[in-house]
Amino acid sequence: MHTSSIPMRLTLLAFCCSMGSPAWAATAAASQQDGPMVLGETDISADKADPHALPPVYAGGQVARGGQLGVLGNADIMDVPFTMTSYTEQLIEDQQAEDIGDVLLNDASVRQSSGYANASKIFVIRGLKLTTDDISYNGLYGVLPRQIISTDALERVEVFKGPNAFINGVTPTGSGIGGGVNLQPKRAQDTPTRRFTTDISSDGRIGEHLDLGQRFGEGNRFGARLNLSQREGETGVEDEEHRSKLFALGLDYRGDNFRLSGDFAYQKQRINQSRNTVFVGSGLTRVPH
């Protein structure tokens, strides 16, 4: 009986020794941390967003993260409780969009219709009409052509869906209740712009577009952006001819505490032998015999 208890006592002694080792190690570590703890340096830096700069673009460059929201200024779409899609100059070039109607075809909430007895375009946002008279240019109403608006001098086409009058103010003719469209003109970039493009469409309709931009002066504070374009020829409709000319000059000054910009543009559109649109009046309740 006495010989069988010796291994048990040795086992208990070994277990007690193993339990004491971690306790001694913890005591030794605590004694080493009695002094002050020194942490390494941590650098935190951030760039203040420029309230006048256009919001950055997503990957691919065709859609931006935000746009101009009236009284809210340039805002990120993630920071406002409204819906906006901002199409960029890159999308206009990739899709060869000639007017804003070609750009708005990308938005499922926007439909395009024809004007009354003319070649103008009317847009329907969320089922409510928006005329070209009520499209803003850099946030300002009443300065755009009434029928067809070229994209050659535009940097962004911003589509707002929601309470347009609350954000951007009441439109001149009262349309745009379900949303609005704002056009941002091209500005000179930090890197020079030198671009000349040609295109041909439909039945031999040929076009040329020249885009020049440059910043100069101390700190590149002054900028100029010039766009010239012309297209002429027959369209896909037999005997219909479409001629367009555009001149646009954008000037801006970027100071430390002062900014100034101005836009000078001229556009002429001429369509010969166009097809008129026939509308059915609301008073017609049945098909006449």
C-alpha positions as semicolon CSV with decimal commas, in nm:
position;residue;x (nm);y (nm);z (nm)
1;M;0,000;0,000;0,000
2;H;0,286;0,242;0,082
3;T;0,467;0,173;-0,246
4;S;0,160;0,256;-0,455
5;S;0,119;0,605;-0,300
6;I;0,469;0,728;-0,396
7;P;0,391;0,784;-0,770
8;M;0,076;0,975;-0,675
9;R;0,273;1,212;-0,450
10;L;0,532;1,272;-0,722
11;T;0,255;1,352;-0,970
12;L;0,100;1,609;-0,737
13;L;0,438;1,769;-0,674
14;A;0,508;1,802;-1,048
15;F;0,162;1,955;-1,107
16;C;0,216;2,215;-0,833
17;C;0,552;2,310;-0,982
18;S;0,397;2,355;-1,328
19;M;0,125;2,578;-1,184
20;G;0,378;2,798;-1,011
21;S;0,582;2,873;-1,325
22;P;0,315;3,087;-1,502
23;A;0,247;3,274;-1,179
24;W;0,616;3,358;-1,141
25;A;0,633;3,467;-1,509
26;A;0,329;3,695;-1,466
27;T;0,486;3,850;-1,156
28;A;0,812;3,912;-1,341
29;A;0,628;4,072;-1,639
30;A;0,430;4,296;-1,406
31;S;0,748;4,412;-1,238
32;Q;0,892;4,511;-1,577
33;Q;0,582;4,724;-1,660
34;D;0,590;4,930;-1,345
35;G;0,757;5,211;-1,543
36;P;0,581;5,441;-1,795
37;M;0,467;5,285;-2,125
38;V;0,601;5,458;-2,436
39;L;0,396;5,433;-2,758
40;G;0,518;5,498;-3,109
41;E;0,415;5,805;-3,307
42;T;0,093;5,794;-3,513
43;D;0,049;6,036;-3,803
44;I;-0,307;6,122;-3,913
45;S;-0,358;6,339;-4,220
46;A;-0,657;6,435;-4,434
47;D;-0,722;6,669;-4,725
48;K;-1,004;6,920;-4,696
49;A;-1,251;6,880;-4,981
50;D;-1,271;7,179;-5,212
51;P;-1,636;7,297;-5,207
52;H;-1,598;7,429;-5,564
53;A;-1,442;7,114;-5,712
54;L;-1,652;6,856;-5,890
55;P;-1,702;6,529;-5,699
56;P;-1,459;6,250;-5,795
57;V;-1,555;5,975;-6,039
58;Y;-1,604;5,604;-5,984
59;A;-1,384;5,338;-6,139
60;G;-1,413;5,355;-6,516
61;G;-1,466;5,730;-6,514
62;Q;-1,817;5,734;-6,663
63;V;-2,016;5,818;-6,348
64;A;-1,925;6,055;-6,064
65;R;-1,987;6,016;-5,691
66;G;-2,205;6,326;-5,670
67;G;-2,294;6,658;-5,822
68;Q;-2,443;7,000;-5,766
69;L;-2,752;6,990;-5,545
70;G;-2,877;7,347;-5,547
71;V;-2,859;7,500;-5,199
72;L;-2,649;7,204;-5,079
73;G;-2,371;7,276;-5,328
74;N;-2,150;6,999;-5,461
75;A;-2,234;6,694;-5,250
76;D;-2,158;6,324;-5,242
77;I;-2,459;6,107;-5,320
78;M;-2,382;5,902;-5,008
79;D;-2,429;6,208;-4,785
80;V;-2,772;6,327;-4,905
81;P;-3,118;6,164;-4,889
82;F;-3,182;6,212;-5,261
83;T;-3,114;6,024;-5,583
84;M;-2,869;6,164;-5,836
85;T;-2,670;6,027;-6,126
86;S;-2,384;6,235;-6,263
87;Y;-2,259;6,133;-6,609
88;T;-1,910;6,247;-6,699
89;E;-1,727;6,371;-7,005
90;Q;-1,574;6,024;-7,037
91;L;-1,916;5,865;-7,092
92;I;-2,001;6,129;-7,353
93;E;-1,683;6,043;-7,543
94;D;-1,722;5,666;-7,505
95;Q;-2,082;5,666;-7,631
96;Q;-2,031;5,947;-7,887
97;A;-2,333;6,131;-7,749
98;E;-2,412;6,440;-7,959
99;D;-2,682;6,591;-7,736
100;I;-2,799;6,547;-7,379
101;G;-3,082;6,323;-7,494
102;D;-2,825;6,060;-7,593
103;V;-2,675;6,081;-7,242
104;L;-3,006;6,059;-7,056
105;L;-3,091;5,735;-7,235
106;N;-2,860;5,570;-6,980
107;D;-3,101;5,649;-6,695
108;A;-3,396;5,414;-6,650
109;S;-3,596;5,687;-6,472
110;V;-3,583;5,922;-6,772
111;R;-3,782;5,896;-7,093
112;Q;-3,746;6,112;-7,404
113;S;-4,021;6,260;-7,616
114;S;-4,060;6,518;-7,893
115;G;-4,168;6,878;-7,866
116;Y;-4,486;7,023;-8,012
117;A;-4,451;7,065;-8,391
118;N;-4,074;7,116;-8,375
119;A;-3,749;6,928;-8,326
120;S;-3,711;7,001;-7,956
121;K;-3,680;6,727;-7,696
122;I;-3,888;6,684;-7,384
123;F;-3,781;6,458;-7,100
124;V;-3,999;6,271;-6,854
125;I;-3,845;6,203;-6,512
126;R;-4,041;5,963;-6,293
127;G;-4,348;6,022;-6,507
128;L;-4,336;6,404;-6,486
129;K;-4,238;6,634;-6,774
130;L;-3,916;6,836;-6,793
131;T;-3,871;7,081;-7,081
132;T;-3,534;7,204;-7,205
133;D;-3,628;7,553;-7,082
134;D;-3,608;7,417;-6,728
135;I;-3,264;7,257;-6,754
136;S;-3,002;7,449;-6,556
137;Y;-2,650;7,540;-6,663
138;N;-2,408;7,533;-6,371
139;G;-2,712;7,581;-6,147
140;L;-2,857;7,874;-6,345
141;Y;-3,186;7,863;-6,537
142;G;-3,274;8,043;-6,858
143;V;-2,943;8,042;-7,046
144;L;-2,963;7,721;-7,253
145;P;-3,107;7,661;-7,603
146;R;-3,474;7,573;-7,600
147;Q;-3,467;7,271;-7,831
148;I;-3,146;7,067;-7,872
149;I;-2,846;7,101;-7,639
150;S;-2,507;6,981;-7,761
151;T;-2,269;6,793;-7,532
152;D;-1,943;6,912;-7,692
153;A;-1,883;7,175;-7,422
154;L;-2,013;6,977;-7,123
155;E;-1,812;6,809;-6,850
156;R;-2,101;6,663;-6,649
157;V;-2,469;6,586;-6,707
158;E;-2,629;6,560;-6,363
159;V;-2,973;6,400;-6,328
160;F;-3,156;6,472;-6,002
161;K;-3,462;6,264;-5,909
162;G;-3,675;6,398;-5,627
163;P;-3,817;6,730;-5,499
164;N;-3,650;6,948;-5,759
165;A;-3,817;7,277;-5,657
166;F;-3,710;7,223;-5,295
167;I;-3,343;7,176;-5,385
168;N;-3,293;7,380;-5,704
169;G;-3,580;7,628;-5,691
170;V;-3,889;7,665;-5,905
171;T;-3,820;7,627;-6,277
172;P;-3,911;7,906;-6,525
173;T;-4,202;7,720;-6,689
174;G;-4,303;7,506;-6,391
175;S;-4,197;7,167;-6,525
176;G;-3,943;6,939;-6,360
177;I;-4,157;6,846;-6,059
178;G;-4,023;6,492;-6,043
179;G;-3,660;6,585;-6,100
180;G;-3,420;6,803;-6,292
181;V;-3,108;6,811;-6,505
182;N;-2,805;7,032;-6,446
183;L;-2,521;7,073;-6,696
184;Q;-2,164;7,146;-6,588
185;P;-1,945;7,328;-6,844
186;K;-1,591;7,221;-6,921
187;R;-1,309;7,385;-6,728
188;A;-0,935;7,390;-6,785
189;Q;-0,765;7,099;-6,607
190;D;-0,429;7,097;-6,431
191;T;-0,285;6,917;-6,734
192;P;-0,322;7,076;-7,081
193;T;-0,597;6,950;-7,311
194;R;-0,528;6,909;-7,683
195;R;-0,791;6,702;-7,862
196;F;-0,926;6,692;-8,217
197;T;-1,183;6,432;-8,319
198;T;-1,381;6,357;-8,632
199;D;-1,690;6,143;-8,677
200;I;-1,922;6,023;-8,948
201;S;-2,275;5,899;-8,896
202;S;-2,596;5,815;-9,078
203;D;-2,589;5,891;-9,451
204;G;-2,254;6,070;-9,465
205;R;-2,306;6,323;-9,185
206;I;-1,953;6,440;-9,102
207;G;-1,844;6,622;-8,788
208;E;-1,531;6,779;-8,639
209;H;-1,462;6,877;-8,277
210;L;-1,167;7,073;-8,138
211;D;-1,109;7,082;-7,760
212;L;-0,829;7,298;-7,614
213;G;-0,757;7,370;-7,248
214;Q;-0,471;7,531;-7,058
215;R;-0,392;7,673;-6,714
216;F;-0,135;7,948;-6,678
217;G;-0,010;8,221;-6,448
218;E;0,129;8,195;-6,095
219;G;0,017;7,865;-5,944
220;N;-0,194;7,791;-6,253
221;R;-0,460;8,024;-6,120
222;F;-0,596;8,127;-6,461
223;G;-0,762;7,874;-6,691
224;A;-0,919;7,872;-7,037
225;R;-1,113;7,596;-7,217
226;L;-1,216;7,633;-7,582
227;N;-1,450;7,401;-7,773
228;L;-1,534;7,430;-8,143
229;S;-1,749;7,179;-8,329
230;Q;-1,943;7,144;-8,653
231;R;-2,154;6,864;-8,802
232;E;-2,343;6,862;-9,129
233;G;-2,511;6,608;-9,355
234;E;-2,810;6,380;-9,399
235;T;-2,948;6,181;-9,109
236;G;-3,099;5,835;-9,102
237;V;-3,433;5,980;-9,215
238;E;-3,459;6,013;-9,591
239;D;-3,394;6,368;-9,720
240;E;-3,355;6,504;-9,366
241;E;-3,048;6,722;-9,313
242;H;-2,905;6,828;-8,980
243;R;-2,647;7,104;-8,939
244;S;-2,499;7,212;-8,606
245;K;-2,231;7,460;-8,499
246;L;-2,092;7,533;-8,155
247;F;-1,847;7,776;-7,999
248;A;-1,784;7,766;-7,623
249;L;-1,520;7,940;-7,414
250;G;-1,487;7,883;-7,040
251;L;-1,262;8,109;-6,830
252;D;-1,189;8,076;-6,460
253;Y;-0,964;8,212;-6,187
254;R;-0,870;8,010;-5,878
255;G;-0,736;8,229;-5,598
256;D;-0,672;8,151;-5,233
257;N;-0,983;8,332;-5,110
258;F;-1,153;8,427;-5,435
259;R;-1,284;8,237;-5,736
260;L;-1,435;8,365;-6,057
261;S;-1,562;8,191;-6,370
262;G;-1,740;8,288;-6,688
263;D;-1,879;8,099;-6,986
264;F;-1,939;8,232;-7,338
265;A;-2,116;7,997;-7,578
266;Y;-2,294;8,005;-7,911
267;Q;-2,486;7,715;-8,064
268;K;-2,684;7,690;-8,385
269;Q;-2,891;7,390;-8,491
270;R;-3,071;7,365;-8,823
271;I;-3,284;7,071;-8,941
272;N;-3,430;7,059;-9,291
273;Q;-3,709;6,827;-9,409
274;S;-3,775;6,698;-9,058
275;R;-4,073;6,476;-8,979
276;N;-4,341;6,637;-8,765
277;T;-4,492;6,456;-8,471
278;V;-4,868;6,401;-8,450
279;F;-5,029;6,390;-8,106
280;V;-5,373;6,256;-8,020
281;G;-5,577;6,504;-7,816
282;S;-5,714;6,413;-7,475
283;G;-6,070;6,486;-7,593
284;L;-6,066;6,193;-7,835
285;T;-6,243;5,906;-7,658
286;R;-6,282;5,664;-7,949
287;V;-6,130;5,589;-8,287
288;P;-6,322;5,775;-8,561
289;H;-6,482;5,573;-8,841
